[in-house]
Amino acid sequence: MDKSLDNTVIKLAEADNVGIATELTGLQVGAILNDGTRVIQKIPMGHKVAIVPIGKGDKIIRYGQIIGFADKAIKAGELVHDSLISLPAPPDLQSIPLPDALVPEYTPLEGYTFMGYRNPDGSVGTKNVLGISTSVQCVAGFTNFIERKISQELLPGFPNVDGVVALNHSYGCGVAINVPAAIIPIRTLRNIAANPNFGGEVLVVGLGCEKLQPERLISQDNNASSNIFNMQDESLHGFEKMVEGIVGLAETHLEKLNERKREVCPVSDLVVGMQCGGSDSFSGITSNPAAGFAADLIVRAGGSVMFSEVTEVRDAVHLLIPRTTGPDVGNAMLEQMKWYDDYLERGQADRTANPSPGNKRGGLSNIVEKALGSIAKSGTSPIVDVLGPGEKIRRKGLTFAATPASDFICGTLQLAAGMNMHVFMTGRGTPYGLSMVPVIKVGSNSKLSRRWFDLIDMDAGRIASGEMTIEESGWELFHLILEVASGNKQVATDRLGLYNDLVIFDPGPAT
Ligand code: CA
C-alpha cells in the first residue's frame, strides 16, 4: 500500500489518480497532502479525493483499475463524488481469454491445527448442533415450538450439545417444483442438512401433502425414513402426540451428538466461507485484503476457502479468470456470470442495483469500485473450482461458490456448500449472524469497530491507521479462525444470540 501521500490518504496503486481519506474526521478544506495537493473541498472518511487534475471524460483509477469516467473536469483536491463518475461497461465475457491448465502449488504452511468434531463421513464440525430440517414453511410454527421445548427441557441433559436449530425456510410448496431452476432451492436444503456442524444427526419435519417431499432432503442410506416426521401422519391424534413423537426422535439424535468430542484436526478440515455486507470504501483497503491474506494461509495449510457474491465479482471477473486452474474452471466461472446477467435481465434489473445507499455514504461510488474491493477477500491463491448456487464443495483450495451478494442468501448457500467457519467483513455495520456456524465479524474501519465494540470481533481498520499491516491483520484473523473453530473463543453473535433466518435462493416461479 502506498502511503507516500500522507497517512490521511491512501493510494493503492501507482496509476491511481484518487486517494481515500482515512481519518475518522475526513479531510478538511485547506489540508495539504504530502505531495503538495491542497484539499479544496471537505472529503468525508472513506471518500475519494482527486490527487491530480482529472479532465472531462478521463479515466478515474483506483486499485490500478478504471472505476469510471469523469463526467466533468475535476480539480486536484476536489471530492470525487459518485455523481461525477459514469459507469464503465462491464468486462465482456466473450473476450476474456481462458488460462492454460495448471496444477496449483502452494508453499506449505505446517504446524497449525484446531479442535473439531470429526464426523463419520470425514467432514469436521466446529459446533455441535441438532438440526431440525423442514420440507416446507407450513411446519415452521411447529418446529419453532419444538426448538424452544428442546432448548429449555432437553438440552440441559446433553451438556456437549451446543444448541438446537429449526432449519425453517420459505420454500417447499406453492412452487413449480419441476422447473429447471428448482434444483437450486432443493439442493440447497438437502446440502444444508448435511452441514458438518449437524454431525449427520439431522431429522426432517414435513407436513405430508407438500410438493417437496421430505425424502428428497435426506441421504437415502442409514434408515433415512426413520429420521422423517410428518405432521399429517394418521397415527397422530392431536398436537401433544406430535410433540411427543418429535421429541422422542430428537432424543435419540441428542444422545449421539452428546457423545461427540473435539479432537485435534488439521487446518485442511476447515471450510471457510468469506463474504462481506454493508461494505464501505475501507473494505477494499483493510478488511477484505486481511481476509484475503488469511484465505491464502488457510489454502497453504491445505484447507478450503470459498468466496461468492456474483454481482460483486462480475465487474472484476477479468482479474479472476486468469487465476483459475484451467479452461474448465475458467469457463464454469464465466457461465455463472452469464447465468446471473440473464437472471438480472429477466428481472429488468441491471448492475446499478448494487451498491446500496449505505455503501455510497461509505464512499463506494459504484459496483466497479465495490467489486475491485470485494475480490480482495479471495487473496492470491489459484481458483480450483466453481460451484453453482447450493452445490457442495468438492475440492481443497480456493473455490468460487456462485451466490447472490445478499448477505443472508449468500450465507445460506455457503452453509449448503459445507462451510464450517464464516468470516464476514463489514464497514457500515450489520448484526448478521448464523446459529449453525460461527460468524467472525471483521470491521473495515475503526470508527465502526469502536462504536460496535461488542458486535465486531476484529478491527481491521487498524490497517488504515497504520497500526498494523495487512499481513499482521491477516495472521491475526487466521489465529482467530482457529480459536473460534476450536470453541476456545465465542464470536459476538453467538454470545448475544443474534441469528438471521435461512433465506433460500429460488429463481423459479411460485404458483
Ligand atoms: Ca454480502
XYZ file of C-alpha atoms and ligand atoms in Angstrom:
512
model
C 0.000 0.000 0.000
C 1.388 3.392 -0.972
C 1.126 5.787 1.932
C 3.599 8.213 0.441
C 0.964 10.893 0.106
C 0.075 11.107 3.736
C -1.298 8.882 6.440
C -4.607 10.622 5.928
C -4.929 9.499 2.309
C -4.356 6.018 0.929
C -3.496 5.341 -2.674
C -3.462 1.679 -3.606
C -1.623 1.540 -6.926
C 0.883 3.737 -8.699
C -1.550 4.560 -11.506
C -4.328 5.748 -9.144
C -5.480 9.345 -9.611
C -7.644 9.292 -6.495
C -6.760 8.703 -2.840
C -9.025 7.604 0.019
C -9.437 9.800 3.117
C -8.699 7.562 6.088
C -9.022 9.876 9.117
C -12.188 9.478 11.173
C -12.872 13.185 10.678
C -12.150 13.091 6.945
C -10.050 15.807 5.254
C -10.742 19.469 5.859
C -10.537 22.233 3.248
C -7.000 23.597 3.138
C -5.295 20.372 4.267
C -2.069 19.796 2.336
C -1.265 16.247 1.306
C 2.365 15.140 1.309
C 2.596 15.505 -2.457
C 1.572 19.150 -2.130
C -2.048 18.678 -3.234
C -4.273 21.177 -1.429
C -7.698 19.862 -0.433
C -10.322 22.264 -1.817
C -13.488 20.523 -0.676
C -14.289 18.567 2.511
C -13.621 14.859 1.938
C -15.606 12.615 4.326
C -13.905 9.496 5.723
C -13.704 6.762 3.111
C -14.369 9.074 0.180
C -12.107 9.827 -2.760
C -10.023 12.938 -3.355
C -8.516 13.714 -6.766
C -4.741 13.792 -6.358
C -4.144 15.135 -9.873
C -6.440 17.152 -12.152
C -8.820 14.823 -13.994
C -10.193 16.037 -17.333
C -13.767 15.583 -18.541
C -14.097 12.047 -19.939
C -10.815 10.912 -18.334
C -10.433 7.592 -16.545
C -10.845 7.553 -12.774
C -8.383 4.990 -11.469
C -8.395 3.166 -8.127
C -6.702 -0.183 -7.377
C -4.856 0.474 -10.654
C -8.171 -0.187 -12.461
C -10.719 2.044 -14.174
C -13.672 2.577 -11.849
C -15.352 5.078 -14.174
C -15.018 8.183 -16.325
C -15.232 11.796 -15.177
C -18.475 13.481 -16.232
C -16.798 16.873 -15.861
C -13.323 18.205 -15.162
C -12.272 17.524 -11.555
C -9.594 19.652 -9.897
C -6.810 18.210 -7.759
C -8.009 18.261 -4.141
C -11.682 18.015 -5.111
C -14.099 15.366 -3.823
C -14.640 12.673 -6.475
C -18.310 12.174 -5.716
C -20.270 9.344 -7.365
C -22.405 11.914 -9.204
C -19.260 12.879 -11.162
C -18.471 9.353 -12.317
C -20.067 7.475 -15.181
C -20.013 3.697 -15.044
C -17.756 1.842 -17.495
C -19.110 -1.119 -19.450
C -18.758 -4.469 -17.655
C -15.983 -6.813 -18.822
C -17.114 -8.606 -21.994
C -17.436 -12.272 -21.028
C -16.791 -13.381 -24.612
C -13.429 -11.718 -24.881
C -11.758 -12.798 -21.628
C -9.081 -15.356 -22.536
C -9.116 -18.655 -20.637
C -5.922 -19.744 -18.885
C -3.897 -22.858 -19.615
C -4.368 -25.798 -17.265
C -2.101 -25.685 -14.235
C -1.636 -27.779 -11.130
C -1.685 -25.359 -8.207
C 1.372 -25.425 -5.988
C 1.451 -23.859 -2.584
C 4.259 -23.098 -0.157
C 3.055 -25.436 2.580
C 2.078 -23.916 5.898
C 2.512 -26.538 8.572
C 2.062 -26.838 12.299
C -1.431 -25.397 12.693
C -4.414 -27.365 13.953
C -7.780 -26.797 15.577
C -10.065 -28.831 17.818
C -13.068 -30.017 15.839
C -15.775 -32.682 15.831
C -14.843 -35.413 13.351
C -17.897 -36.863 11.552
C -18.326 -40.390 10.177
C -18.162 -39.044 6.590
C -14.773 -37.409 7.287
C -16.053 -33.846 7.485
C -15.387 -31.835 10.646
C -17.751 -29.689 12.686
C -16.862 -26.564 14.655
C -20.133 -26.607 16.588
C -22.302 -29.448 17.830
C -25.856 -28.616 16.861
C -29.059 -30.606 16.478
C -30.542 -29.516 13.150
C -34.256 -29.953 12.507
C -34.635 -29.763 8.757
C -38.002 -28.875 7.269
C -39.500 -29.624 3.889
C -41.976 -26.766 3.836
C -42.781 -23.440 5.501
C -46.140 -24.850 6.765
C -44.354 -26.590 9.655
C -42.322 -23.565 10.840
C -44.605 -22.746 13.782
C -44.371 -26.342 14.971
C -40.598 -26.583 14.586
C -40.146 -23.251 16.400
C -42.266 -24.668 19.247
C -40.146 -27.841 19.269
C -36.897 -25.855 19.150
C -37.938 -23.891 22.260
C -39.105 -27.017 24.073
C -35.918 -28.965 23.345
C -33.739 -25.984 24.321
C -35.476 -25.489 27.629
C -36.309 -29.040 28.672
C -33.897 -31.448 26.980
C -30.637 -29.634 26.290
C -29.619 -29.277 29.961
C -29.354 -33.092 29.956
C -26.952 -33.072 26.975
C -24.140 -30.733 28.022
C -21.955 -31.430 24.977
C -24.629 -30.226 22.563
C -24.354 -26.509 21.740
C -27.914 -25.978 20.610
C -30.878 -26.970 18.530
C -31.972 -25.148 15.411
C -35.098 -25.410 13.281
C -34.000 -25.039 9.660
C -37.094 -23.117 8.613
C -37.423 -21.552 5.179
C -39.998 -20.206 2.743
C -39.731 -22.970 0.119
C -41.409 -26.353 -0.283
C -44.901 -25.780 -1.664
C -46.767 -23.375 -3.900
C -43.811 -23.532 -6.248
C -43.158 -25.068 -9.645
C -41.130 -27.963 -8.281
C -40.192 -29.496 -11.634
C -38.821 -26.457 -13.432
C -35.050 -26.466 -14.069
C -34.485 -23.619 -11.579
C -35.975 -25.701 -8.730
C -32.733 -27.627 -8.490
C -31.199 -24.656 -6.665
C -33.526 -24.489 -3.631
C -33.845 -28.269 -3.426
C -30.120 -28.998 -3.377
C -29.602 -26.052 -1.023
C -31.941 -27.561 1.565
C -30.555 -31.073 1.091
C -26.959 -29.915 1.437
C -27.664 -27.686 4.455
C -28.955 -30.755 6.299
C -25.543 -32.340 5.576
C -23.550 -29.394 7.015
C -20.730 -30.808 9.167
C -21.921 -28.952 12.273
C -25.013 -31.191 12.452
C -22.878 -34.314 12.751
C -25.071 -36.332 10.360
C -27.820 -36.403 13.012
C -30.376 -34.261 11.220
C -34.055 -35.082 11.361
C -36.650 -33.780 8.922
C -40.089 -32.450 9.767
C -42.578 -32.443 6.924
C -46.274 -31.776 6.650
C -47.230 -34.605 4.304
C -49.000 -33.044 1.334
C -46.263 -30.592 0.249
C -44.634 -30.580 -3.158
C -41.135 -31.009 -1.762
C -41.360 -34.435 -0.144
C -39.080 -34.795 2.909
C -37.371 -37.893 1.461
C -35.654 -35.586 -1.026
C -33.859 -33.754 1.756
C -32.031 -36.587 3.407
C -29.456 -39.081 2.283
C -31.170 -42.335 1.380
C -28.795 -44.548 3.340
C -28.849 -45.234 7.101
C -32.575 -45.612 7.680
C -33.439 -42.252 6.223
C -37.183 -42.782 6.687
C -36.805 -43.214 10.450
C -35.480 -39.653 10.603
C -38.550 -38.161 8.911
C -41.523 -36.915 10.884
C -44.741 -35.999 9.064
C -47.307 -33.917 10.930
C -50.126 -35.447 8.859
C -49.187 -38.984 9.962
C -52.600 -40.591 10.608
C -51.437 -42.341 13.756
C -51.014 -38.981 15.488
C -54.061 -37.698 17.388
C -53.630 -34.106 18.414
C -50.784 -31.689 18.849
C -49.412 -33.258 22.030
C -48.865 -36.569 20.285
C -46.950 -34.760 17.564
C -44.772 -33.057 20.154
C -44.165 -36.356 21.941
C -43.255 -38.040 18.678
C -40.725 -35.484 17.540
C -39.205 -35.050 20.998
C -38.664 -38.813 21.209
C -36.966 -38.774 17.826
C -34.860 -35.778 18.809
C -33.690 -37.511 21.977
C -32.056 -40.362 20.065
C -30.137 -37.808 17.997
C -29.194 -35.733 21.031
C -27.738 -38.837 22.682
C -25.477 -39.417 19.692
C -24.483 -35.748 19.410
C -23.708 -35.673 23.131
C -21.071 -38.337 22.575
C -19.175 -36.169 20.078
C -15.840 -34.977 21.418
C -13.478 -32.401 19.971
C -10.217 -33.795 18.638
C -7.112 -32.347 17.024
C -7.822 -31.664 13.341
C -5.556 -30.281 10.643
C -6.399 -26.938 9.033
C -7.197 -28.928 5.889
C -10.526 -29.800 7.575
C -11.622 -26.176 7.613
C -14.106 -24.908 5.051
C -14.177 -21.137 5.441
C -16.879 -19.087 3.749
C -15.905 -15.464 3.138
C -18.381 -12.710 2.403
C -18.950 -9.056 3.100
C -22.004 -6.955 3.807
C -22.537 -3.276 4.401
C -19.220 -2.529 2.729
C -17.579 0.859 2.606
C -14.585 2.355 0.884
C -12.297 0.871 3.549
C -13.425 -2.713 2.909
C -11.139 -2.982 -0.113
C -8.164 -1.479 1.747
C -8.403 -3.159 5.142
C -10.805 -5.999 5.990
C -11.004 -7.655 2.561
C -7.219 -7.738 1.935
C -6.729 -9.032 5.514
C -9.332 -11.726 4.832
C -7.565 -12.486 1.551
C -4.258 -12.892 3.353
C -5.900 -15.240 5.891
C -7.547 -17.106 2.989
C -4.119 -17.690 1.442
C -2.831 -19.039 4.783
C -5.777 -21.471 5.075
C -5.203 -22.637 1.489
C -1.458 -23.072 2.086
C -2.295 -25.156 5.165
C -4.409 -27.434 2.952
C -7.837 -26.063 3.839
C -10.768 -24.856 1.759
C -11.926 -21.285 1.301
C -14.962 -20.053 -0.586
C -15.721 -16.614 -1.875
C -19.017 -15.737 -3.537
C -21.341 -12.840 -4.416
C -21.619 -12.838 -8.218
C -22.757 -9.218 -8.593
C -19.708 -8.073 -6.630
C -17.321 -10.175 -8.685
C -18.818 -9.579 -12.125
C -17.066 -6.278 -12.791
C -13.683 -7.685 -11.758
C -14.048 -11.096 -13.390
C -11.307 -10.310 -15.928
C -8.893 -10.303 -12.967
C -10.176 -13.656 -11.655
C -10.329 -15.792 -14.811
C -6.512 -15.756 -15.198
C -6.327 -17.164 -11.649
C -8.460 -20.221 -12.422
C -6.603 -23.517 -12.749
C -7.634 -24.167 -16.328
C -10.135 -23.593 -19.110
C -12.806 -25.795 -17.478
C -12.770 -23.816 -14.222
C -12.495 -20.503 -16.087
C -15.410 -21.441 -18.283
C -17.504 -22.527 -15.288
C -16.932 -19.089 -13.761
C -17.904 -17.303 -16.978
C -21.041 -19.457 -17.183
C -22.078 -18.425 -13.668
C -21.563 -14.760 -14.643
C -23.619 -15.241 -17.804
C -26.398 -17.026 -15.902
C -26.583 -14.094 -13.482
C -26.501 -11.468 -16.267
C -29.523 -13.222 -17.805
C -31.242 -13.559 -14.421
C -30.891 -9.821 -13.765
C -32.063 -9.012 -17.266
C -35.202 -11.141 -16.844
C -35.976 -9.114 -13.727
C -35.251 -5.913 -15.665
C -32.540 -5.125 -13.132
C -29.082 -4.003 -14.024
C -25.829 -3.779 -12.159
C -26.597 -0.301 -10.823
C -28.984 -2.068 -8.368
C -25.807 -2.572 -6.298
C -24.271 -0.700 -4.367
C -26.732 0.330 -1.663
C -27.241 3.895 -0.396
C -25.181 2.963 2.705
C -22.309 1.711 0.540
C -22.350 5.071 -1.252
C -22.340 7.024 2.000
C -19.314 4.900 2.925
C -17.502 6.189 -0.151
C -18.181 3.404 -2.671
C -19.254 5.156 -5.846
C -20.354 2.255 -7.990
C -20.335 -1.505 -8.497
C -16.956 -1.475 -10.270
C -15.242 0.111 -7.277
C -17.147 -2.232 -4.948
C -16.163 -5.320 -6.959
C -12.467 -4.392 -7.049
C -12.510 -4.131 -3.259
C -14.680 -7.203 -2.836
C -12.409 -9.629 -4.680
C -9.522 -8.744 -2.357
C -11.022 -11.262 0.067
C -10.117 -14.058 -2.352
C -6.411 -13.452 -1.682
C -3.980 -14.570 -4.353
C -4.452 -18.370 -4.461
C -5.429 -20.154 -7.664
C -9.194 -20.727 -8.078
C -9.534 -24.513 -8.233
C -13.288 -24.927 -8.634
C -16.588 -23.150 -9.252
C -19.840 -24.193 -7.560
C -23.350 -23.425 -8.754
C -25.692 -21.994 -6.084
C -26.369 -24.612 -3.374
C -23.781 -27.145 -4.568
C -21.498 -28.872 -2.085
C -17.796 -28.075 -2.027
C -15.657 -30.637 -3.886
C -12.036 -29.531 -3.644
C -9.486 -28.200 -1.196
C -8.073 -24.784 -2.013
C -9.902 -21.648 -3.148
C -13.368 -22.169 -4.645
C -15.729 -19.623 -6.151
C -19.216 -20.540 -4.904
C -21.678 -18.584 -7.048
C -24.323 -16.843 -4.938
C -26.182 -13.551 -4.922
C -24.441 -10.874 -2.826
C -27.431 -10.644 -0.448
C -25.882 -11.453 2.939
C -28.465 -13.961 4.153
C -28.809 -15.705 0.770
C -25.036 -15.936 0.360
C -24.668 -17.261 3.923
C -27.427 -19.836 3.348
C -25.762 -21.049 0.136
C -22.311 -21.209 1.761
C -23.860 -23.277 4.575
C -25.158 -25.630 1.891
C -21.703 -25.780 0.338
C -20.468 -27.119 3.662
C -18.728 -24.201 5.378
C -17.799 -24.815 8.983
C -16.487 -21.270 9.579
C -17.827 -17.974 8.279
C -15.845 -14.735 8.042
C -17.873 -11.611 7.400
C -16.404 -8.194 6.646
C -18.431 -5.046 7.229
C -17.841 -1.322 7.059
C -21.277 0.126 7.695
C -22.138 -2.498 10.335
C -24.643 -5.341 10.319
C -25.707 -7.610 13.190
C -25.700 -10.586 10.771
C -25.160 -13.977 12.387
C -25.968 -17.652 11.891
C -26.793 -20.175 14.599
C -25.355 -23.120 12.652
C -21.825 -21.839 12.066
C -19.699 -19.263 13.935
C -19.580 -15.930 12.094
C -16.438 -13.851 12.714
C -17.224 -10.207 12.072
C -14.353 -8.094 10.822
C -14.803 -4.306 10.874
C -13.243 -2.439 7.945
C -12.829 0.838 9.837
C -12.053 1.650 13.454
C -14.914 4.127 13.743
C -17.411 1.280 13.351
C -15.312 -1.248 15.269
C -15.148 1.091 18.281
C -18.809 2.074 18.179
C -19.852 -1.575 17.795
C -17.140 -2.861 20.152
C -19.374 -5.704 21.374
C -20.669 -6.720 17.923
C -17.449 -6.713 15.879
C -14.901 -9.457 16.589
C -11.863 -7.900 14.944
C -10.928 -4.384 13.854
C -9.140 -4.350 10.505
C -9.397 -0.538 10.484
C -6.038 -0.573 12.269
C -4.534 -1.182 8.805
C -5.757 2.218 7.598
C -4.450 3.989 10.693
C -1.034 2.396 10.211
C -1.209 0.439 13.499
C -0.759 -2.851 11.670
C -0.021 -4.206 8.221
C -2.315 -6.303 6.041
C -0.043 -9.285 6.779
C -0.294 -8.804 10.562
C -4.027 -8.382 10.352
C -4.308 -11.487 8.129
C -2.332 -13.562 10.636
C -4.499 -12.255 13.465
C -7.605 -13.332 11.566
C -6.084 -16.742 10.783
C -5.400 -17.346 14.501
C -8.871 -16.084 15.403
C -10.433 -18.538 12.911
C -8.568 -21.432 14.589
C -9.533 -20.287 18.100
C -13.206 -19.890 17.226
C -13.283 -23.162 15.259
C -11.861 -24.895 18.349
C -14.567 -23.481 20.605
C -11.980 -21.545 22.638
C -13.399 -18.177 21.678
C -17.017 -17.184 21.175
C -17.975 -14.750 18.426
C -20.196 -11.781 19.267
C -23.287 -13.125 17.532
C -23.050 -16.420 19.459
C -22.529 -14.578 22.737
C -25.578 -12.401 22.075
C -27.668 -14.991 20.235
C -28.144 -12.785 17.142
C -29.167 -15.081 14.331
C -30.599 -14.493 10.886
C -33.074 -16.716 9.102
C -32.124 -19.018 6.281
C -33.084 -17.329 3.024
C -33.388 -19.669 0.096
C -32.337 -18.566 -3.390
C -35.307 -19.559 -5.506
C -35.032 -18.269 -9.072
C -38.094 -20.347 -10.113
C -41.732 -19.218 -10.227
C -44.219 -19.515 -7.352
C -47.601 -20.998 -8.319
Ca -22.957 -9.946 1.028
